[in-house]
Each structure stands twice: as C-alpha cells, then as structure tokens.
N, CA, C and O of each residue as an XYZ file, in Angstrom:
756
protein
N     -39.739     78.348     25.461
C     -39.591     77.548     24.267
C     -38.995     78.375     23.129
O     -38.125     77.898     22.400
N     -39.460     79.605     22.979
C     -38.956     80.472     21.932
C     -37.465     80.772     22.146
O     -36.695     80.802     21.186
N     -37.058     80.994     23.403
C     -35.647     81.242     23.708
C     -34.799     80.030     23.341
O     -33.716     80.175     22.773
N     -35.286     78.840     23.664
C     -34.564     77.617     23.314
C     -34.392     77.504     21.802
O     -33.314     77.147     21.326
N     -35.442     77.803     21.048
C     -35.386     77.740     19.587
C     -34.373     78.751     19.043
O     -33.625     78.428     18.120
N     -34.334     79.968     19.596
C     -33.369     80.973     19.153
C     -31.938     80.527     19.440
O     -31.045     80.705     18.612
N     -31.731     79.949     20.614
C     -30.392     79.449     20.959
C     -29.982     78.328     20.009
O     -28.831     78.251     19.580
N     -30.928     77.472     19.693
C     -30.656     76.363     18.785
C     -30.292     76.891     17.397
O     -29.338     76.414     16.782
N     -31.045     77.867     16.906
C     -30.762     78.466     15.597
C     -29.418     79.169     15.633
O     -28.639     79.056     14.687
N     -29.131     79.896     16.710
C     -27.841     80.583     16.850
C     -26.692     79.580     16.840
O     -25.659     79.820     16.214
N     -26.869     78.471     17.526
C     -25.819     77.449     17.565
C     -25.586     76.862     16.180
O     -24.443     76.656     15.771
N     -26.667     76.595     15.463
C     -26.549     76.056     14.106
C     -25.831     77.053     13.209
O     -24.947     76.668     12.443
N     -26.198     78.330     13.292
C     -25.544     79.365     12.477
C     -24.066     79.500     12.845
O     -23.227     79.687     11.964
N     -23.743     79.408     14.123
C     -22.355     79.489     14.562
C     -21.540     78.320     14.004
O     -20.431     78.517     13.507
N     -22.080     77.123     14.083
C     -21.399     75.942     13.542
C     -21.240     76.065     12.030
O     -20.175     75.753     11.497
N     -22.275     76.514     11.332
C     -22.199     76.680      9.878
C     -21.141     77.711      9.515
O     -20.373     77.510      8.574
N     -21.099     78.814     10.256
C     -20.093     79.849     10.009
C     -18.688     79.296     10.221
O     -17.786     79.566      9.428
N     -18.501     78.526     11.284
C     -17.204     77.918     11.572
C     -16.785     76.971     10.452
O     -15.646     77.007      9.988
N     -17.722     76.121     10.022
C     -17.404     75.161      8.964
C     -17.070     75.858      7.654
O     -16.166     75.429      6.938
N     -17.786     76.923      7.335
C     -17.475     77.677      6.123
C     -16.108     78.328      6.220
O     -15.354     78.330      5.246
N     -15.778     78.877      7.375
C     -14.471     79.516      7.570
C     -13.361     78.489      7.433
O     -12.380     78.732      6.730
N     -13.498     77.354      8.089
C     -12.486     76.305      7.999
C     -12.404     75.773      6.580
O     -11.311     75.556      6.056
N     -13.553     75.562      5.957
C     -13.581     75.064      4.582
C     -12.888     76.001      3.622
O     -12.214     75.547      2.697
N     -13.036     77.300      3.820
C     -12.417     78.280      2.933
C     -10.912     78.334      3.133
O     -10.184     78.738      2.226
N     -10.428     77.931      4.314
C      -9.000     77.978      4.583
C      -8.278     76.737      4.067
O      -7.050     76.740      3.981
N      -9.000     75.691      3.725
C      -8.363     74.480      3.231
C      -7.784     74.742      1.849
O      -8.369     75.460      1.038
N      -6.631     74.150      1.599
C      -6.004     74.289      0.290
C      -6.784     73.470     -0.723
O      -7.329     72.414     -0.401
N      -6.831     73.970     -1.952
C      -7.543     73.189     -2.968
C      -6.805     71.889     -3.264
O      -5.581     71.802     -3.163
N      -7.574     70.906     -3.626
C      -6.971     69.637     -4.029
C      -6.464     69.762     -5.452
O      -7.035     70.481     -6.272
N      -5.394     69.061     -5.730
C      -4.837     69.049     -7.075
C      -5.550     67.994     -7.903
O      -5.819     66.886     -7.438
N      -5.845     68.355     -9.116
C      -6.446     67.420    -10.062
C      -5.347     66.915    -10.998
O      -4.554     67.717    -11.491
N      -5.282     65.607    -11.255
C      -4.286     65.107    -12.207
C      -4.548     65.679    -13.600
O      -5.700     65.848    -14.001
N      -3.491     65.971    -14.321
C      -3.604     66.425    -15.710
C      -3.203     65.242    -16.582
O      -2.080     64.745    -16.497
N      -4.128     64.801    -17.413
C      -3.865     63.620    -18.243
C      -4.054     63.884    -19.733
O      -3.895     62.969    -20.541
N      -4.390     65.120    -20.114
C      -4.599     65.439    -21.533
C      -3.323     65.100    -22.305
O      -2.260     65.635    -21.988
N      -3.403     64.222    -23.315
C      -2.202     63.745    -24.010
C      -1.309     64.850    -24.572
O      -0.086     64.754    -24.466
N      -1.881     65.891    -25.164
C      -1.062     66.969    -25.726
C      -0.291     67.706    -24.633
O       0.894     68.000    -24.788
N      -0.971     67.998    -23.532
C      -0.327     68.673    -22.407
C       0.790     67.801    -21.848
O       1.924     68.254    -21.692
N       0.461     66.547    -21.549
C       1.439     65.633    -20.938
C       2.665     65.480    -21.840
O       3.797     65.490    -21.357
N       2.441     65.340    -23.135
C       3.552     65.177    -24.071
C       4.448     66.412    -24.087
O       5.666     66.295    -23.945
N       3.860     67.588    -24.259
C       4.644     68.826    -24.340
C       5.344     69.137    -23.015
O       6.525     69.484    -23.001
N       4.622     69.012    -21.914
C       5.212     69.359    -20.621
C       6.207     68.300    -20.141
O       7.164     68.625    -19.439
N       5.988     67.046    -20.512
C       6.980     66.008    -20.168
C       8.312     66.337    -20.814
O       9.364     66.215    -20.186
N       8.265     66.750    -22.059
C       9.494     67.127    -22.758
C      10.201     68.262    -22.019
O      11.419     68.221    -21.840
N       9.445     69.276    -21.587
C      10.035     70.416    -20.869
C      10.634     69.997    -19.535
O      11.793     70.296    -19.248
N       9.837     69.297    -18.712
C      10.329     68.987    -17.360
C      11.449     67.955    -17.392
O      12.335     67.983    -16.538
N      11.426     67.042    -18.365
C      12.540     66.085    -18.479
C      13.803     66.791    -18.956
O      14.904     66.442    -18.530
N      13.660     67.772    -19.828
C      14.808     68.571    -20.258
C      15.369     69.370    -19.075
O      16.583     69.428    -18.877
N      14.472     69.983    -18.293
C      14.918     70.708    -17.095
C      15.607     69.767    -16.107
O      16.639     70.107    -15.528
N      15.028     68.592    -15.924
C      15.613     67.617    -14.993
C      17.005     67.211    -15.455
O      17.922     67.085    -14.644
N      17.162     67.007    -16.761
C      18.484     66.675    -17.301
C      19.469     67.816    -17.049
O      20.625     67.579    -16.699
N      19.003     69.066    -17.231
C      19.876     70.217    -16.950
C      20.268     70.260    -15.477
O      21.422     70.542    -15.152
N      19.319     69.984    -14.582
C      19.614     69.973    -13.151
C      20.611     68.868    -12.798
O      21.546     69.083    -12.026
N      20.399     67.695    -13.370
C      21.307     66.570    -13.101
C      22.700     66.873    -13.654
O      23.699     66.691    -12.960
N      22.763     67.333    -14.905
C      24.060     67.665    -15.506
C      24.778     68.747    -14.706
O      25.986     68.660    -14.485
N      24.039     69.763    -14.274
C      24.647     70.833    -13.479
C      25.179     70.293    -12.157
O      26.234     70.716    -11.687
N      24.452     69.367    -11.566
C      24.912     68.752    -10.320
C      26.179     67.937    -10.564
O      27.156     68.059     -9.825
N      26.154     67.114    -11.593
C      27.310     66.261    -11.885
C      28.536     67.068    -12.285
O      29.664     66.694    -11.964
N      28.313     68.185    -12.992
C      29.425     69.023    -13.461
C      29.732     70.180    -12.514
O      30.576     71.025    -12.813
N      29.051     70.217    -11.383
C      29.243     71.245    -10.370
C      29.118     72.655    -10.949
O      29.973     73.512    -10.725
N      28.035     72.877    -11.699
C      27.726     74.175    -12.295
C      26.587     74.828    -11.511
O      25.466     74.320    -11.505
N      26.862     75.910    -10.877
C      25.910     76.532     -9.967
C      24.831     77.339    -10.692
O      23.671     77.298    -10.281
N      25.174     78.071    -11.755
C      24.201     78.953    -12.414
C      22.936     78.240    -12.897
O      21.840     78.743    -12.651
N      23.039     77.084    -13.578
C      21.796     76.398    -13.971
C      20.969     75.940    -12.763
O      19.740     75.919    -12.822
N      21.639     75.578    -11.685
C      20.918     75.173    -10.478
C      20.140     76.352     -9.899
O      18.980     76.210     -9.512
N      20.787     77.515     -9.844
C      20.110     78.701     -9.323
C      18.922     79.090    -10.202
O      17.873     79.491     -9.697
N      19.090     78.971    -11.506
C      18.037     79.345    -12.458
C      16.791     78.469    -12.311
O      15.669     78.960    -12.440
N      16.984     77.179    -12.042
C      15.868     76.238    -12.023
C      15.344     75.913    -10.614
O      14.345     75.209    -10.469
N      16.014     76.424     -9.590
C      15.589     76.156     -8.213
C      14.414     77.059     -7.848
O      14.412     78.249     -8.164
N      13.426     76.487     -7.187
C      12.243     77.246     -6.795
C      12.654     78.413     -5.883
O      13.500     78.239     -5.007
N      12.064     79.593     -6.080
C      12.419     80.772     -5.282
C      12.288     80.577     -3.775
O      13.049     81.177     -3.015
N      11.338     79.751     -3.322
C      11.208     79.516     -1.878
C      12.450     78.840     -1.312
O      12.859     79.136     -0.189
N      13.055     77.934     -2.079
C      14.280     77.277     -1.630
C      15.398     78.291     -1.525
O      16.135     78.319     -0.539
N      15.525     79.131     -2.552
C      16.568     80.161     -2.536
C      16.367     81.106     -1.348
O      17.331     81.508     -0.697
N      15.128     81.449     -1.077
C      14.824     82.328      0.053
C      15.228     81.671      1.371
O      15.806     82.317      2.245
N      14.917     80.377      1.505
C      15.266     79.654      2.732
C      16.778     79.526      2.904
O      17.278     79.383      4.020
N      17.493     79.579      1.786
C      18.955     79.486      1.838
C      19.592     80.850      2.118
O      20.813     80.945      2.243
N      18.790     81.890      2.217
C      19.320     83.209      2.523
C      19.475     84.113      1.308
O      20.155     85.137      1.378
N      18.853     83.743      0.201
C      18.959     84.530     -1.018
C      19.890     83.870     -2.022
O      20.552     82.876     -1.726
N      19.924     84.448     -3.216
C      20.656     83.843     -4.324
C      22.166     83.748     -4.060
O      22.785     82.728     -4.364
N      22.750     84.795     -3.502
C      24.212     84.769     -3.267
C      24.586     83.795     -2.155
O      25.596     83.099     -2.257
N      23.789     83.740     -1.103
C      24.036     82.753     -0.037
C      23.859     81.337     -0.579
O      24.609     80.427     -0.225
N      22.855     81.162     -1.443
C      22.627     79.854     -2.056
C      23.839     79.464     -2.901
O      24.270     78.311     -2.880
N      24.383     80.420     -3.640
C      25.582     80.159     -4.442
C      26.733     79.687     -3.541
O      27.416     78.714     -3.861
N      26.938     80.372     -2.432
C      28.008     80.005     -1.489
C      27.775     78.609     -0.915
O      28.700     77.801     -0.826
N      26.526     78.337     -0.527
C      26.191     77.023      0.030
C      26.403     75.906     -0.992
O      26.939     74.849     -0.663
N      25.978     76.148     -2.234
C      26.158     75.142     -3.282
C      27.642     74.885     -3.529
O      28.053     73.741     -3.720
N      28.436     75.937     -3.525
C      29.880     75.756     -3.718
C      30.477     74.943     -2.574
O      31.323     74.077     -2.795
N      30.033     75.226     -1.360
C      30.510     74.468     -0.195
C      30.148     72.990     -0.338
O      30.967     72.119     -0.045
N      28.932     72.707     -0.784
C      28.509     71.316     -0.981
C      29.345     70.653     -2.071
O      29.795     69.519     -1.905
N      29.554     71.350     -3.178
C      30.387     70.793     -4.251
C      31.808     70.522     -3.756
O      32.404     69.510     -4.126
N      32.355     71.406     -2.927
C      33.697     71.188     -2.365
C      33.716     69.937     -1.491
O      34.687     69.181     -1.514
N      32.657     69.714     -0.727
C      32.574     68.522      0.121
C      32.436     67.254     -0.723
O      33.033     66.226     -0.403
N      31.650     67.326     -1.797
C      31.495     66.177     -2.704
C      32.846     65.811     -3.307
O      33.195     64.633     -3.392
N      33.607     66.822     -3.724
C      34.945     66.585     -4.288
C      35.864     65.973     -3.238
O      36.592     65.025     -3.531
N      35.839     66.501     -2.025
C      36.694     65.974     -0.954
C      36.348     64.525     -0.618
O      37.235     63.741     -0.281
N      35.067     64.163     -0.708
C      34.653     62.787     -0.432
C      34.944     61.849     -1.600
O      34.826     60.631     -1.463
N      35.322     62.405     -2.742
C      35.561     61.637     -3.974
C      34.294     60.879     -4.387
O      34.340     59.721     -4.800
N      33.177     61.572     -4.259
C      31.880     60.996     -4.611
C      31.688     61.091     -6.122
O      31.779     62.174     -6.700
N      31.423     59.951     -6.756
C      31.218     59.905     -8.204
C      29.887     59.225     -8.507
O      29.645     58.084     -8.112
N      29.035     59.953     -9.215
C      27.759     59.374     -9.632
C      27.969     58.569    -10.907
O      28.464     59.091    -11.906
N      27.591     57.295    -10.865
C      27.641     56.515    -12.106
C      26.231     56.362    -12.690
O      26.066     55.861    -13.802
N      25.216     56.800    -11.930
C      23.844     56.829    -12.442
C      23.066     57.898    -11.680
O      23.067     57.920    -10.449
N      22.418     58.761    -12.405
C      21.537     59.775    -11.822
C      20.547     60.099    -12.932
O      20.863     60.861    -13.846
N      19.354     59.525    -12.856
C      18.411     59.578    -13.979
C      16.972     59.767    -13.502
O      16.625     59.393    -12.382
N      16.136     60.357    -14.371
C      14.705     60.334    -14.094
C      14.175     58.923    -14.322
O      14.704     58.184    -15.151
N      13.132     58.552    -13.586
C      12.568     57.208    -13.663
C      11.080     57.322    -13.976
O      10.351     58.045    -13.297
N      10.639     56.617    -14.993
C       9.225     56.643    -15.340
C       8.826     57.950    -15.993
O       9.670     58.763    -16.369
N       7.535     58.131    -16.119
C       6.989     59.330    -16.754
C       6.637     60.367    -15.688
O       6.194     60.007    -14.597
N       6.828     61.640    -15.995
C       6.407     62.677    -15.049
C       4.895     62.628    -14.837
O       4.139     62.210    -15.714
N       4.482     63.060    -13.666
C       3.051     63.165    -13.356
C       2.740     64.651    -13.136
O       3.524     65.383    -12.532
N       1.584     65.073    -13.640
C       1.214     66.478    -13.594
C      -0.099     66.673    -12.848
O      -0.995     65.829    -12.885
N      -0.184     67.827    -12.161
C      -1.363     68.163    -11.370
C      -1.640     69.655    -11.497
O      -0.748     70.445    -11.809
N      -2.896     70.024    -11.250
C      -3.267     71.442    -11.349
C      -4.245     71.789    -10.234
O      -5.143     71.019     -9.894
N      -4.033     72.989     -9.677
C      -5.016     73.629     -8.806
C      -5.480     74.867     -9.577
O      -4.967     75.132    -10.664
N      -6.421     75.616     -9.052
C      -6.836     76.818     -9.791
C      -5.681     77.800    -10.055
O      -5.724     78.538    -11.040
N      -4.655     77.822     -9.195
C      -3.569     78.792     -9.359
C      -2.247     78.207     -9.848
O      -1.450     78.922    -10.456
N      -1.996     76.922     -9.595
C      -0.670     76.360     -9.860
C      -0.739     75.031    -10.603
O      -1.743     74.319    -10.572
N       0.371     74.730    -11.272
C       0.584     73.405    -11.867
C       1.820     72.809    -11.202
O       2.767     73.514    -10.853
N       1.780     71.495    -11.039
C       2.869     70.779    -10.393
C       3.289     69.610    -11.272
O       2.466     68.991    -11.946
N       4.589     69.318    -11.253
C       5.129     68.156    -11.957
C       5.952     67.362    -10.950
O       6.697     67.934    -10.155
N       5.811     66.059    -10.991
C       6.609     65.181    -10.123
C       7.393     64.246    -11.032
O       6.818     63.454    -11.779
N       8.716     64.354    -10.956
C       9.606     63.545    -11.790
C      10.457     62.693    -10.850
O      11.367     63.209    -10.200
N      10.170     61.405    -10.773
C      10.930     60.502     -9.898
C      12.361     60.381    -10.419
O      12.593     60.403    -11.628
N      13.318     60.255     -9.498
C      14.724     60.101     -9.866
C      15.367     58.981     -9.056
O      14.941     58.659     -7.946
N      16.394     58.408     -9.642
C      17.225     57.416     -8.953
C      18.676     57.755     -9.215
O      19.035     58.251    -10.283
N      19.501     57.478     -8.224
C      20.931     57.733     -8.372
C      21.725     56.650     -7.650
O      21.289     56.078     -6.650
N      22.896     56.397     -8.195
C      23.863     55.517     -7.544
C      25.214     56.206     -7.631
O      25.660     56.604     -8.707
N      25.848     56.337     -6.490
C      27.155     56.990     -6.437
C      28.128     56.104     -5.679
O      27.745     55.318     -4.812
N      29.376     56.252     -6.026
C      30.424     55.516     -5.314
C      31.437     56.510     -4.777
O      31.609     57.607     -5.309
N      32.086     56.107     -3.734
C      33.242     56.821     -3.202
C      34.121     55.780     -2.563
O      33.673     54.655     -2.341
N      35.371     56.117     -2.255
C      36.281     55.072     -1.766
C      35.651     54.221     -0.658
O      35.211     54.730      0.373
N      35.626     52.931     -0.904
C      35.175     51.935      0.068
C      33.681     51.907      0.359
O      33.266     51.231      1.301
N      32.868     52.604     -0.401
C      31.436     52.536     -0.136
C      30.643     53.038     -1.338
O      31.208     53.485     -2.337
N      29.307     52.952     -1.217
C      28.426     53.439     -2.277
C      27.173     54.029     -1.644
O      26.908     53.855     -0.455
N      26.419     54.725     -2.470
C      25.205     55.384     -2.012
C      24.123     55.198     -3.068
O      24.338     55.492     -4.244
N      22.961     54.708     -2.648
C      21.794     54.614     -3.517
C      20.771     55.635     -3.041
O      20.527     55.781     -1.843
N      20.177     56.340     -4.006
C      19.192     57.356     -3.669
C      17.974     57.239     -4.573
O      18.087     56.946     -5.763
N      16.797     57.476     -3.976
C      15.549     57.608     -4.718
C      14.895     58.879     -4.221
O      14.880     59.163     -3.023
N      14.361     59.629     -5.147
C      13.689     60.870     -4.785
C      12.911     61.375     -5.974
O      12.398     60.597     -6.779
N      12.830     62.690     -6.075
C      12.098     63.296     -7.189
C      12.460     64.763     -7.302
O      12.995     65.371     -6.375
N      12.160     65.302     -8.442
C      12.138     66.745     -8.634
C      10.662     67.120     -8.622
O       9.866     66.542     -9.361
N      10.300     68.077     -7.794
C       8.931     68.571     -7.758
C       8.951     69.941     -8.413
O       9.530     70.891     -7.886
N       8.306     70.025     -9.575
C       8.238     71.280    -10.306
C       6.959     72.018     -9.974
O       5.935     71.414     -9.652
N       7.038     73.337    -10.059
C       5.870     74.158     -9.773
C       5.914     75.388    -10.665
O       6.985     75.919    -10.958
N       4.745     75.832    -11.092
C       4.623     77.097    -11.817
C       3.197     77.591    -11.680
O       2.284     76.818    -11.391
N       3.012     78.897    -11.893
C       1.662     79.457    -11.904
C       0.979     79.023    -13.184
O       1.632     78.882    -14.218
N      -0.321     78.809    -13.129
C      -1.087     78.473    -14.321
C      -0.883     79.602    -15.333
O      -1.023     80.779    -14.999
N      -0.553     79.233    -16.562
C      -0.321     80.214    -17.618
C       1.135     80.560    -17.831
O       1.483     81.185    -18.833
N       2.001     80.161    -16.898
C       3.436     80.424    -17.035
C       4.094     79.303    -17.833
O       3.599     78.176    -17.846
N       5.201     79.607    -18.494
C       5.967     78.585    -19.205
C       7.127     78.052    -18.385
O       7.658     76.987    -18.698
N       7.538     78.770    -17.335
C       8.752     78.429    -16.595
C       8.451     77.596    -15.351
O       7.712     78.009    -14.457
N       9.048     76.416    -15.330
C       8.992     75.550    -14.161
C      10.191     75.855    -13.279
O      11.278     76.135    -13.783
N      10.000     75.803    -11.952
C      11.113     75.804    -11.009
C      10.924     74.592    -10.104
O       9.815     74.074     -9.972
N      12.013     74.144     -9.483
C      12.019     72.816     -8.863
C      12.546     72.823     -7.429
O      13.329     73.678     -7.014
N      12.071     71.829     -6.711
C      12.591     71.496     -5.388
C      13.024     70.041     -5.461
O      12.296     69.192     -5.974
N      14.211     69.760     -4.945
C      14.703     68.391     -4.883
C      14.009     67.707     -3.710
O      14.178     68.108     -2.558
N      13.237     66.683     -4.007
C      12.494     65.949     -2.981
C      13.281     64.683     -2.664
O      13.399     63.788     -3.501
N      13.815     64.617     -1.450
C      14.638     63.480     -1.043
C      14.469     63.248      0.449
O      13.611     63.864      1.082
N      15.287     62.360      1.016
C      15.169     62.063      2.453
C      15.322     63.308      3.324
O      14.701     63.411      4.382
N      16.156     64.261      2.872
C      16.397     65.457      3.679
C      15.257     66.475      3.567
O      15.073     67.287      4.473
N      14.497     66.446      2.479
C      13.450     67.456      2.299
C      12.033     66.914      2.449
O      11.081     67.695      2.439
N      11.866     65.603      2.588
C      10.495     65.071      2.603
C       9.683     65.559      3.796
O       8.465     65.698      3.683
N      10.313     65.821      4.925
C       9.575     66.339      6.076
C       9.359     67.846      5.985
O       8.573     68.406      6.749
N      10.052     68.509      5.052
C       9.965     69.958      4.915
C       9.268     70.402      3.631
O       9.092     71.602      3.418
N       8.875     69.481      2.785
C       8.384     69.836      1.456
C       7.194     70.795      1.522
O       7.071     71.674      0.669
N       6.322     70.645      2.510
C       5.153     71.521      2.600
C       5.503     72.876      3.221
O       4.728     73.826      3.114
N       6.655     72.966      3.863
C       7.162     74.257      4.322
C       7.802     74.988      3.146
O       7.622     76.195      2.983
N       8.551     74.248      2.330
C       9.200     74.838      1.159
C       8.151     75.247      0.129
O       8.220     76.340     -0.434
N       7.188     74.377     -0.112
C       6.113     74.637     -1.085
C       4.763     74.576     -0.373
O       4.066     73.566     -0.463
N       4.386     75.645      0.335
C       3.110     75.585      1.062
C       1.898     75.421      0.145
O       0.828     75.016      0.601
N       2.058     75.734     -1.142
C       0.954     75.605     -2.097
C       0.765     74.166     -2.575
O      -0.241     73.860     -3.216
N       1.718     73.277     -2.273
C       1.662     71.890     -2.738
C       0.528     71.148     -2.036
O       0.576     70.946     -0.822
N      -0.489     70.744     -2.789
C      -1.596     70.012     -2.162
C      -1.127     68.651     -1.631
O      -0.288     67.982     -2.233
N      -1.680     68.280     -0.519
C      -1.275     67.017      0.117
C      -1.842     65.794     -0.584
O      -1.453     64.671     -0.263
N      -2.748     65.982     -1.532
C      -3.271     64.817     -2.236
C      -2.384     64.403     -3.422
O      -2.672     63.414     -4.095
N      -1.320     65.151     -3.671
C      -0.372     64.753     -4.718
C       0.504     63.645     -4.160
O       1.132     63.796     -3.113
N       0.534     62.531     -4.874
C       1.328     61.390     -4.423
C       2.800     61.610     -4.786
O       3.160     61.712     -5.959
N       3.631     61.679     -3.758
C       5.071     61.841     -3.949
C       5.739     60.477     -3.817
O       5.306     59.657     -3.007
N       6.791     60.220     -4.601
C       7.412     58.894     -4.555
C       8.146     58.648     -3.236
O       8.485     59.575     -2.499
N       8.370     57.393     -2.978
C       9.149     56.999     -1.804
C      10.570     57.518     -1.958
O      11.132     57.502     -3.053
N      11.145     57.978     -0.855
C      12.533     58.442     -0.877
C      13.435     57.402     -0.227
O      13.000     56.595      0.594
N      14.694     57.446     -0.619
C      15.686     56.512     -0.078
C      17.073     57.120     -0.178
O      17.432     57.689     -1.209
N      17.840     57.004      0.868
C      19.265     57.298      0.857
C      19.904     56.158      1.640
O      19.768     56.076      2.860
N      20.598     55.288      0.930
C      21.101     54.069      1.563
C      22.587     53.905      1.262
O      23.000     53.802      0.108
N      23.362     53.886      2.315
C      24.782     53.557      2.177
C      24.904     52.048      2.137
O      24.203     51.335      2.855
N      25.785     51.580      1.307
C      25.967     50.140      1.227
C      27.268     49.798      0.540
O      27.861     50.641     -0.134
N      27.705     48.596      0.701
C      28.933     48.164      0.043
C      28.751     48.192     -1.465
O      27.677     47.903     -1.992
N      29.822     48.544     -2.132
C      29.799     48.610     -3.593
C      29.461     47.283     -4.152
O      29.389     47.127     -5.371
C-alpha cells in the first residue's frame, strides 16, 4: 500500500512538473491597451508611420521602407542590402505591369496591445489598384511592434502572402491578437 501511495504521489508530481514546464513555455497573452491618452498619442504615431509606408510604396522610395520595416523581415530577406535589391526588383515589376494605386489607406482606428515585453499596433488597410484591363482590391494591415519603453515602431505588412507566416516573422506576436481579414482580389475595373 505504501509503495502504491509513493507511485501515486510521484505521478502527481511528474504531471505537475510537466504542466508547469508547458505553462512556462506558453507565450503571454496580449492585453488590449485602451487608455485614451496612450491610444491618442500612439494612434498619431502609427498612422503617421503608416502614411510614410504607403507614400514610400506609391513613390517607390526604398529608404523609408527599410527604416520602418521590422528587423525580422529584413533578416528573412537576407539583410538590409538584399532587402533593398528585392524591393527594387518589386518596384521594377510594378512599373512593368503599369500598376497604379488609386486608393491605399488605413481603415478605422488602430488597435493596441501589450505583453510584459512588447507593444503591438494593428492598423487595417485597404487598397485599390488598376492596371491595363484589370484591377486589384486588397485588404490587410500593418502590424507594428516595439519593446515596452521604446518610441520606435517597426512594421510587418500583413496580407494574403504573409498571413500564414506572420507568427514566423513575429514569433512574439500573441495569437490572441485579432488580425483583420485579408483579401487580394483581381477583378474587372
């Protein structure tokens, strides 16, 4: 009987140890930030950054894109110089396709979240572009991230191409943050 009791206690301790280990490995959940002063000040910053990103995209300016792109994205692209080359290649393809954006804007108010180490901003975006004989509608977002206490936001473009990779690009992004629906739809003008 005593041996059975020891085995039972050992099993309970083993399960408790396992649960604590697994629990400690889980990423913290993000808490929404709703304080009016914070939301007002940070909305102004992230909307200004989003406008800079959109303008840089529309004007094919690489330096502002590199400055505001999250370092993990740049790393995945092979570093800053490789990213510059890739962005130029994309801009050359956009020019060759005669793709013209007639709308590329943030939609609604940014949403903010915080974990003990990071703050996140989600800024929904919509775009409509035309090119000869067709058009493109897009819905996505800019996902901003910074360490708590930092003033500088950096961003990942969240769209149909990155939605399956967003947690690889930003492993710190808690899964309880609601990201907007994405869309890339070709259609007649």
